[in-house]
Amino acid sequence: MGRVAVVTGAASGMGLAIAQRLATEHRVAILDLDGAAAERAAGELRATGASAFGTAVDVADRGAVDDAMADVRRELGPVEIVVTSAGLDEFTSFTDITPAQWDRMLAVNLSGTFHCIQAAVPDMLAADWGRVVTISSSSAQSGARRMAHYVASKGGVLGLTKALASELGPHGITVNTIPPGSIWTPMTRRAQAAGDLPSTEVLEKMIPVRRAGQPEDVAAACAFLCSDEAGYITGQAINVNGGRYM
């Protein structure tokens, strides 16, 4: 059934929607810090007839990433698609960000992206085919108050995407990024509850299509970027934000 796709941060939100969409065509590995939720999500996919495997991983821990990829290869086969959806966000004034907060944000969002891609790329090189989709953020394109560490980490993901697209393109591997904006996820709901983001009603008035995005909107774009049909698209930021940032 198709290829083997690894999706990180895939036990909930955008990552889960992406895994569910890819599972209609591919064997899918759901990686998440919450191992029980990852295994539960994989079980639900298997109940629909899909081929899925779930396991716990902290993407900031390279050893754990390597072990998880080895498990995926044993359970599903060589990895040819990677979507890096695992991430942290946090709202803190710049002067209050501690070195530990800064380091953890970059460790998960940027280094975690690096670890997961690098651990999987040998399989893609062997196949002379691969698809990598990173999940960055529209805040890295526009800037965002009280999120300097988050914006810096996601800006790094944008740069890493372009560098890898240039380096890996001759090997049949495309690397693109999706910077989502105003997507209705558990992370968004937590930020709204804490008063860090405006209500959905206020946000929708700022978006040309007049609605918040759904995880499935991101999943649809991701599925296309992971397909054979997207073989001439690489190094690009495919904005999924309802036109809020152009």
PDB file of C-alpha atoms in Angstrom:
ATOM      1  CA  MET A   1       0.000   0.000   0.000  1.00  0.00           C
ATOM      2  CA  GLY A   2       1.779   3.117  -1.238  1.00  0.00           C
ATOM      3  CA  ARG A   3       4.922   4.264   0.500  1.00  0.00           C
ATOM      4  CA  VAL A   4       5.905   4.624   4.144  1.00  0.00           C
ATOM      5  CA  ALA A   5       5.123   8.048   5.621  1.00  0.00           C
ATOM      6  CA  VAL A   6       6.320   9.247   9.017  1.00  0.00           C
ATOM      7  CA  VAL A   7       4.368  12.084  10.623  1.00  0.00           C
ATOM      8  CA  THR A   8       5.633  13.599  13.872  1.00  0.00           C
ATOM      9  CA  GLY A   9       3.375  15.278  16.398  1.00  0.00           C
ATOM     10  CA  ALA A  10       0.662  13.144  14.858  1.00  0.00           C
ATOM     11  CA  ALA A  11      -1.447  12.151  17.857  1.00  0.00           C
ATOM     12  CA  SER A  12      -3.600  15.298  17.653  1.00  0.00           C
ATOM     13  CA  GLY A  13      -4.329  18.473  15.710  1.00  0.00           C
ATOM     14  CA  MET A  14      -2.701  19.061  12.335  1.00  0.00           C
ATOM     15  CA  GLY A  15      -0.371  16.100  12.663  1.00  0.00           C
ATOM     16  CA  LEU A  16      -3.264  13.711  13.219  1.00  0.00           C
ATOM     17  CA  ALA A  17      -5.225  15.126  10.277  1.00  0.00           C
ATOM     18  CA  ILE A  18      -2.148  14.741   8.067  1.00  0.00           C
ATOM     19  CA  ALA A  19      -1.619  11.148   9.194  1.00  0.00           C
ATOM     20  CA  GLN A  20      -5.268  10.325   8.566  1.00  0.00           C
ATOM     21  CA  ARG A  21      -5.131  11.803   5.071  1.00  0.00           C
ATOM     22  CA  LEU A  22      -1.863  10.079   4.129  1.00  0.00           C
ATOM     23  CA  ALA A  23      -3.147   6.775   5.484  1.00  0.00           C
ATOM     24  CA  THR A  24      -5.646   6.596   2.631  1.00  0.00           C
ATOM     25  CA  GLU A  25      -2.723   5.995   0.259  1.00  0.00           C
ATOM     26  CA  HIS A  26       0.310   5.041   2.328  1.00  0.00           C
ATOM     27  CA  ARG A  27       1.530   3.093   5.334  1.00  0.00           C
ATOM     28  CA  VAL A  28       1.746   5.648   8.129  1.00  0.00           C
ATOM     29  CA  ALA A  29       3.874   5.908  11.263  1.00  0.00           C
ATOM     30  CA  ILE A  30       2.457   8.194  13.941  1.00  0.00           C
ATOM     31  CA  LEU A  31       5.200   9.608  16.161  1.00  0.00           C
ATOM     32  CA  ASP A  32       4.354  11.730  19.176  1.00  0.00           C
ATOM     33  CA  LEU A  33       5.663  12.648  22.608  1.00  0.00           C
ATOM     34  CA  ASP A  34       2.444  11.107  23.943  1.00  0.00           C
ATOM     35  CA  GLY A  35       3.077   7.470  23.088  1.00  0.00           C
ATOM     36  CA  ALA A  36      -0.282   6.214  24.312  1.00  0.00           C
ATOM     37  CA  ALA A  37      -2.115   8.731  22.120  1.00  0.00           C
ATOM     38  CA  ALA A  38       0.097   7.809  19.153  1.00  0.00           C
ATOM     39  CA  GLU A  39      -0.679   4.123  19.576  1.00  0.00           C
ATOM     40  CA  ARG A  40      -4.374   4.877  20.001  1.00  0.00           C
ATOM     41  CA  ALA A  41      -4.458   6.976  16.812  1.00  0.00           C
ATOM     42  CA  ALA A  42      -2.640   4.231  14.910  1.00  0.00           C
ATOM     43  CA  GLY A  43      -5.118   1.680  16.210  1.00  0.00           C
ATOM     44  CA  GLU A  44      -8.033   3.764  15.001  1.00  0.00           C
ATOM     45  CA  LEU A  45      -6.471   3.938  11.551  1.00  0.00           C
ATOM     46  CA  ARG A  46      -5.909   0.191  11.478  1.00  0.00           C
ATOM     47  CA  ALA A  47      -9.579  -0.289  12.359  1.00  0.00           C
ATOM     48  CA  THR A  48     -10.440   1.420   9.060  1.00  0.00           C
ATOM     49  CA  GLY A  49      -8.198  -0.938   7.118  1.00  0.00           C
ATOM     50  CA  ALA A  50      -5.167   1.319   6.964  1.00  0.00           C
ATOM     51  CA  SER A  51      -1.626   0.216   7.719  1.00  0.00           C
ATOM     52  CA  ALA A  52      -0.405   2.264  10.700  1.00  0.00           C
ATOM     53  CA  PHE A  53       2.111   2.141  13.521  1.00  0.00           C
ATOM     54  CA  GLY A  54       2.327   4.449  16.536  1.00  0.00           C
ATOM     55  CA  THR A  55       5.160   5.060  18.955  1.00  0.00           C
ATOM     56  CA  ALA A  56       6.466   7.590  21.452  1.00  0.00           C
ATOM     57  CA  VAL A  57       9.347   9.892  20.601  1.00  0.00           C
ATOM     58  CA  ASP A  58      10.803  13.171  21.813  1.00  0.00           C
ATOM     59  CA  VAL A  59      12.035  14.696  18.562  1.00  0.00           C
ATOM     60  CA  ALA A  60      14.624  16.724  20.499  1.00  0.00           C
ATOM     61  CA  ASP A  61      16.339  13.468  21.501  1.00  0.00           C
ATOM     62  CA  ARG A  62      18.372  12.187  18.540  1.00  0.00           C
ATOM     63  CA  GLY A  63      18.818   8.741  20.026  1.00  0.00           C
ATOM     64  CA  ALA A  64      15.066   8.404  20.508  1.00  0.00           C
ATOM     65  CA  VAL A  65      14.461   9.558  16.929  1.00  0.00           C
ATOM     66  CA  ASP A  66      16.917   7.010  15.535  1.00  0.00           C
ATOM     67  CA  ASP A  67      15.283   4.258  17.590  1.00  0.00           C
ATOM     68  CA  ALA A  68      11.804   5.291  16.415  1.00  0.00           C
ATOM     69  CA  MET A  69      12.890   5.275  12.766  1.00  0.00           C
ATOM     70  CA  ALA A  70      14.362   1.816  13.226  1.00  0.00           C
ATOM     71  CA  ASP A  71      11.030   0.660  14.659  1.00  0.00           C
ATOM     72  CA  VAL A  72       9.200   2.165  11.684  1.00  0.00           C
ATOM     73  CA  ARG A  73      11.455   0.369   9.226  1.00  0.00           C
ATOM     74  CA  ARG A  74      10.913  -2.915  11.028  1.00  0.00           C
ATOM     75  CA  GLU A  75       7.122  -2.494  11.196  1.00  0.00           C
ATOM     76  CA  LEU A  76       6.358  -0.783   7.880  1.00  0.00           C
ATOM     77  CA  GLY A  77       9.466  -0.598   5.692  1.00  0.00           C
ATOM     78  CA  PRO A  78      11.903   2.084   4.440  1.00  0.00           C
ATOM     79  CA  VAL A  79      10.800   5.680   4.982  1.00  0.00           C
ATOM     80  CA  GLU A  80      10.172   7.774   1.874  1.00  0.00           C
ATOM     81  CA  ILE A  81       7.863  10.496   3.210  1.00  0.00           C
ATOM     82  CA  VAL A  82       8.454  12.625   6.303  1.00  0.00           C
ATOM     83  CA  VAL A  83       6.180  15.338   7.672  1.00  0.00           C
ATOM     84  CA  THR A  84       7.558  17.204  10.672  1.00  0.00           C
ATOM     85  CA  SER A  85       4.534  18.462  12.580  1.00  0.00           C
ATOM     86  CA  ALA A  86       5.830  18.100  16.145  1.00  0.00           C
ATOM     87  CA  GLY A  87       6.282  21.468  17.806  1.00  0.00           C
ATOM     88  CA  LEU A  88       5.961  23.737  20.795  1.00  0.00           C
ATOM     89  CA  ASP A  89       4.572  27.235  21.099  1.00  0.00           C
ATOM     90  CA  GLU A  90       4.692  29.686  23.971  1.00  0.00           C
ATOM     91  CA  PHE A  91       3.828  33.321  24.617  1.00  0.00           C
ATOM     92  CA  THR A  92       6.470  35.136  26.659  1.00  0.00           C
ATOM     93  CA  SER A  93       7.780  38.696  26.491  1.00  0.00           C
ATOM     94  CA  PHE A  94      11.249  38.817  24.979  1.00  0.00           C
ATOM     95  CA  THR A  95      12.848  40.158  28.156  1.00  0.00           C
ATOM     96  CA  ASP A  96      11.333  37.284  30.157  1.00  0.00           C
ATOM     97  CA  ILE A  97      12.450  34.404  27.921  1.00  0.00           C
ATOM     98  CA  THR A  98      14.945  32.314  29.862  1.00  0.00           C
ATOM     99  CA  PRO A  99      17.896  30.565  28.208  1.00  0.00           C
ATOM    100  CA  ALA A 100      16.229  27.249  29.097  1.00  0.00           C
ATOM    101  CA  GLN A 101      13.001  28.282  27.337  1.00  0.00           C
ATOM    102  CA  TRP A 102      14.963  29.427  24.293  1.00  0.00           C
ATOM    103  CA  ASP A 103      16.971  26.209  24.137  1.00  0.00           C
ATOM    104  CA  ARG A 104      13.929  23.948  24.519  1.00  0.00           C
ATOM    105  CA  MET A 105      11.975  25.790  21.822  1.00  0.00           C
ATOM    106  CA  LEU A 106      14.796  25.460  19.303  1.00  0.00           C
ATOM    107  CA  ALA A 107      15.521  21.887  20.392  1.00  0.00           C
ATOM    108  CA  VAL A 108      11.981  20.760  19.572  1.00  0.00           C
ATOM    109  CA  ASN A 109      10.968  22.985  16.669  1.00  0.00           C
ATOM    110  CA  LEU A 110      14.241  23.330  14.768  1.00  0.00           C
ATOM    111  CA  SER A 111      16.626  20.617  15.934  1.00  0.00           C
ATOM    112  CA  GLY A 112      13.728  18.149  16.116  1.00  0.00           C
ATOM    113  CA  THR A 113      12.969  18.860  12.465  1.00  0.00           C
ATOM    114  CA  PHE A 114      16.628  18.343  11.593  1.00  0.00           C
ATOM    115  CA  HIS A 115      16.836  15.060  13.520  1.00  0.00           C
ATOM    116  CA  CYS A 116      13.745  13.533  11.935  1.00  0.00           C
ATOM    117  CA  ILE A 117      14.690  14.448   8.385  1.00  0.00           C
ATOM    118  CA  GLN A 118      18.314  13.399   8.690  1.00  0.00           C
ATOM    119  CA  ALA A 119      17.334  10.067  10.243  1.00  0.00           C
ATOM    120  CA  ALA A 120      15.018   9.267   7.320  1.00  0.00           C
ATOM    121  CA  VAL A 121      16.907  10.681   4.333  1.00  0.00           C
ATOM    122  CA  PRO A 122      19.182   7.633   3.795  1.00  0.00           C
ATOM    123  CA  ASP A 123      16.089   5.612   2.837  1.00  0.00           C
ATOM    124  CA  MET A 124      15.065   8.304   0.358  1.00  0.00           C
ATOM    125  CA  LEU A 125      18.557   8.468  -1.147  1.00  0.00           C
ATOM    126  CA  ALA A 126      18.519   4.698  -1.602  1.00  0.00           C
ATOM    127  CA  ALA A 127      15.143   4.924  -3.371  1.00  0.00           C
ATOM    128  CA  ASP A 128      16.114   8.005  -5.398  1.00  0.00           C
ATOM    129  CA  TRP A 129      12.709   9.377  -4.358  1.00  0.00           C
ATOM    130  CA  GLY A 130      11.457  11.213  -1.313  1.00  0.00           C
ATOM    131  CA  ARG A 131       9.058  13.805   0.003  1.00  0.00           C
ATOM    132  CA  VAL A 132       9.707  16.025   3.004  1.00  0.00           C
ATOM    133  CA  VAL A 133       7.152  18.533   4.273  1.00  0.00           C
ATOM    134  CA  THR A 134       8.045  20.688   7.244  1.00  0.00           C
ATOM    135  CA  ILE A 135       5.420  22.538   9.234  1.00  0.00           C
ATOM    136  CA  SER A 136       6.668  26.046   9.911  1.00  0.00           C
ATOM    137  CA  SER A 137       4.439  29.013  10.788  1.00  0.00           C
ATOM    138  CA  SER A 138       3.044  32.185   9.277  1.00  0.00           C
ATOM    139  CA  SER A 139       4.467  33.970  12.327  1.00  0.00           C
ATOM    140  CA  ALA A 140       7.944  33.322  10.945  1.00  0.00           C
ATOM    141  CA  GLN A 141       6.934  35.282   7.850  1.00  0.00           C
ATOM    142  CA  SER A 142       5.168  38.152   9.605  1.00  0.00           C
ATOM    143  CA  GLY A 143       6.736  38.266  13.061  1.00  0.00           C
ATOM    144  CA  ALA A 144       4.744  37.918  16.270  1.00  0.00           C
ATOM    145  CA  ARG A 145       4.825  39.723  19.593  1.00  0.00           C
ATOM    146  CA  ARG A 146       5.769  37.752  22.706  1.00  0.00           C
ATOM    147  CA  MET A 147       6.921  34.800  20.592  1.00  0.00           C
ATOM    148  CA  ALA A 148      10.526  35.635  19.709  1.00  0.00           C
ATOM    149  CA  HIS A 149      11.824  32.160  20.521  1.00  0.00           C
ATOM    150  CA  TYR A 150       8.993  30.460  18.635  1.00  0.00           C
ATOM    151  CA  VAL A 151       9.343  32.742  15.607  1.00  0.00           C
ATOM    152  CA  ALA A 152      13.111  32.207  15.533  1.00  0.00           C
ATOM    153  CA  SER A 153      12.679  28.438  15.631  1.00  0.00           C
ATOM    154  CA  LYS A 154      10.134  28.426  12.824  1.00  0.00           C
ATOM    155  CA  GLY A 155      12.215  30.871  10.776  1.00  0.00           C
ATOM    156  CA  GLY A 156      15.003  28.338  11.056  1.00  0.00           C
ATOM    157  CA  VAL A 157      12.662  25.665   9.703  1.00  0.00           C
ATOM    158  CA  LEU A 158      11.941  27.853   6.672  1.00  0.00           C
ATOM    159  CA  GLY A 159      15.667  28.247   6.000  1.00  0.00           C
ATOM    160  CA  LEU A 160      16.403  24.565   6.566  1.00  0.00           C
ATOM    161  CA  THR A 161      13.671  23.641   4.091  1.00  0.00           C
ATOM    162  CA  LYS A 162      15.228  25.738   1.339  1.00  0.00           C
ATOM    163  CA  ALA A 163      18.742  24.443   2.029  1.00  0.00           C
ATOM    164  CA  LEU A 164      17.619  20.823   1.889  1.00  0.00           C
ATOM    165  CA  ALA A 165      15.559  21.395  -1.260  1.00  0.00           C
ATOM    166  CA  SER A 166      18.695  22.623  -2.990  1.00  0.00           C
ATOM    167  CA  GLU A 167      20.887  19.807  -1.712  1.00  0.00           C
ATOM    168  CA  LEU A 168      18.511  16.876  -2.089  1.00  0.00           C
ATOM    169  CA  GLY A 169      16.733  17.838  -5.311  1.00  0.00           C
ATOM    170  CA  PRO A 170      19.200  15.991  -7.587  1.00  0.00           C
ATOM    171  CA  HIS A 171      18.277  12.775  -5.756  1.00  0.00           C
ATOM    172  CA  GLY A 172      14.546  12.915  -6.506  1.00  0.00           C
ATOM    173  CA  ILE A 173      13.717  14.314  -3.068  1.00  0.00           C
ATOM    174  CA  THR A 174      11.518  17.386  -2.740  1.00  0.00           C
ATOM    175  CA  VAL A 175      11.447  19.478   0.432  1.00  0.00           C
ATOM    176  CA  ASN A 176       8.704  22.024   1.033  1.00  0.00           C
ATOM    177  CA  THR A 177       7.174  23.780   4.007  1.00  0.00           C
ATOM    178  CA  ILE A 178       3.644  24.673   5.018  1.00  0.00           C
ATOM    179  CA  PRO A 179       3.396  27.773   7.227  1.00  0.00           C
ATOM    180  CA  PRO A 180      -0.133  27.464   8.640  1.00  0.00           C
ATOM    181  CA  GLY A 181      -2.055  30.451   9.902  1.00  0.00           C
ATOM    182  CA  SER A 182      -5.100  30.582  12.200  1.00  0.00           C
ATOM    183  CA  ILE A 183      -5.737  26.831  12.200  1.00  0.00           C
ATOM    184  CA  TRP A 184      -8.274  25.527  14.715  1.00  0.00           C
ATOM    185  CA  THR A 185      -6.218  23.066  16.791  1.00  0.00           C
ATOM    186  CA  PRO A 186      -5.841  22.158  20.479  1.00  0.00           C
ATOM    187  CA  MET A 187      -2.806  24.453  20.559  1.00  0.00           C
ATOM    188  CA  THR A 188      -4.901  27.361  19.277  1.00  0.00           C
ATOM    189  CA  ARG A 189      -7.663  26.664  21.778  1.00  0.00           C
ATOM    190  CA  ARG A 190      -5.178  26.652  24.661  1.00  0.00           C
ATOM    191  CA  ALA A 191      -3.742  29.999  23.544  1.00  0.00           C
ATOM    192  CA  GLN A 192      -7.222  31.512  23.286  1.00  0.00           C
ATOM    193  CA  ALA A 193      -8.178  30.204  26.726  1.00  0.00           C
ATOM    194  CA  ALA A 194      -5.054  31.805  28.178  1.00  0.00           C
ATOM    195  CA  GLY A 195      -5.849  35.131  26.496  1.00  0.00           C
ATOM    196  CA  ASP A 196      -2.815  34.952  24.220  1.00  0.00           C
ATOM    197  CA  LEU A 197      -4.881  34.910  21.011  1.00  0.00           C
ATOM    198  CA  PRO A 198      -8.119  36.707  20.077  1.00  0.00           C
ATOM    199  CA  SER A 199     -11.367  34.777  19.933  1.00  0.00           C
ATOM    200  CA  THR A 200     -12.209  32.817  16.803  1.00  0.00           C
ATOM    201  CA  GLU A 201     -14.860  35.401  15.917  1.00  0.00           C
ATOM    202  CA  VAL A 202     -12.281  38.191  15.964  1.00  0.00           C
ATOM    203  CA  LEU A 203      -9.720  36.125  14.046  1.00  0.00           C
ATOM    204  CA  GLU A 204     -12.206  35.261  11.307  1.00  0.00           C
ATOM    205  CA  LYS A 205     -12.791  38.939  10.573  1.00  0.00           C
ATOM    206  CA  MET A 206      -9.051  39.271   9.841  1.00  0.00           C
ATOM    207  CA  ILE A 207      -9.058  36.432   7.292  1.00  0.00           C
ATOM    208  CA  PRO A 208     -10.201  37.099   3.702  1.00  0.00           C
ATOM    209  CA  VAL A 209     -12.080  33.777   3.430  1.00  0.00           C
ATOM    210  CA  ARG A 210     -13.818  34.646   6.720  1.00  0.00           C
ATOM    211  CA  ARG A 211     -13.221  31.401   8.555  1.00  0.00           C
ATOM    212  CA  ALA A 212     -10.550  29.787  10.684  1.00  0.00           C
ATOM    213  CA  GLY A 213      -8.606  27.011   9.061  1.00  0.00           C
ATOM    214  CA  GLN A 214      -9.151  23.371   9.932  1.00  0.00           C
ATOM    215  CA  PRO A 215      -6.426  20.738  10.326  1.00  0.00           C
ATOM    216  CA  GLU A 216      -7.867  19.075   7.223  1.00  0.00           C
ATOM    217  CA  ASP A 217      -6.971  22.175   5.180  1.00  0.00           C
ATOM    218  CA  VAL A 218      -3.316  21.649   6.039  1.00  0.00           C
ATOM    219  CA  ALA A 219      -3.618  17.902   5.474  1.00  0.00           C
ATOM    220  CA  ALA A 220      -4.945  18.406   1.937  1.00  0.00           C
ATOM    221  CA  ALA A 221      -2.023  20.618   0.962  1.00  0.00           C
ATOM    222  CA  CYS A 222       0.409  18.221   2.587  1.00  0.00           C
ATOM    223  CA  ALA A 223      -1.011  15.210   0.778  1.00  0.00           C
ATOM    224  CA  PHE A 224      -0.464  16.927  -2.567  1.00  0.00           C
ATOM    225  CA  LEU A 225       3.116  17.883  -1.705  1.00  0.00           C
ATOM    226  CA  CYS A 226       3.781  14.235  -0.797  1.00  0.00           C
ATOM    227  CA  SER A 227       2.459  12.945  -4.121  1.00  0.00           C
ATOM    228  CA  ASP A 228       4.176  12.090  -7.394  1.00  0.00           C
ATOM    229  CA  GLU A 229       2.284  14.973  -9.006  1.00  0.00           C
ATOM    230  CA  ALA A 230       4.225  17.481  -6.866  1.00  0.00           C
ATOM    231  CA  GLY A 231       7.615  16.362  -8.142  1.00  0.00           C
ATOM    232  CA  TYR A 232       8.407  19.744  -9.720  1.00  0.00           C
ATOM    233  CA  ILE A 233       7.644  21.711  -6.553  1.00  0.00           C
ATOM    234  CA  THR A 234      10.483  22.076  -4.056  1.00  0.00           C
ATOM    235  CA  GLY A 235      11.934  24.695  -1.744  1.00  0.00           C
ATOM    236  CA  GLN A 236       8.543  26.390  -1.527  1.00  0.00           C
ATOM    237  CA  ALA A 237       6.432  27.766   1.302  1.00  0.00           C
ATOM    238  CA  ILE A 238       2.840  26.745   0.577  1.00  0.00           C
ATOM    239  CA  ASN A 239       0.801  29.138   2.665  1.00  0.00           C
ATOM    240  CA  VAL A 240      -2.371  27.687   4.204  1.00  0.00           C
ATOM    241  CA  ASN A 241      -3.851  30.675   5.988  1.00  0.00           C
ATOM    242  CA  GLY A 242      -7.050  31.748   4.237  1.00  0.00           C
ATOM    243  CA  GLY A 243      -5.260  34.711   2.669  1.00  0.00           C
ATOM    244  CA  ARG A 244      -4.377  36.386   5.949  1.00  0.00           C
ATOM    245  CA  TYR A 245      -0.724  36.547   4.924  1.00  0.00           C
ATOM    246  CA  MET A 246       0.133  36.870   1.247  1.00  0.00           C
TER     247      MET A 246
END
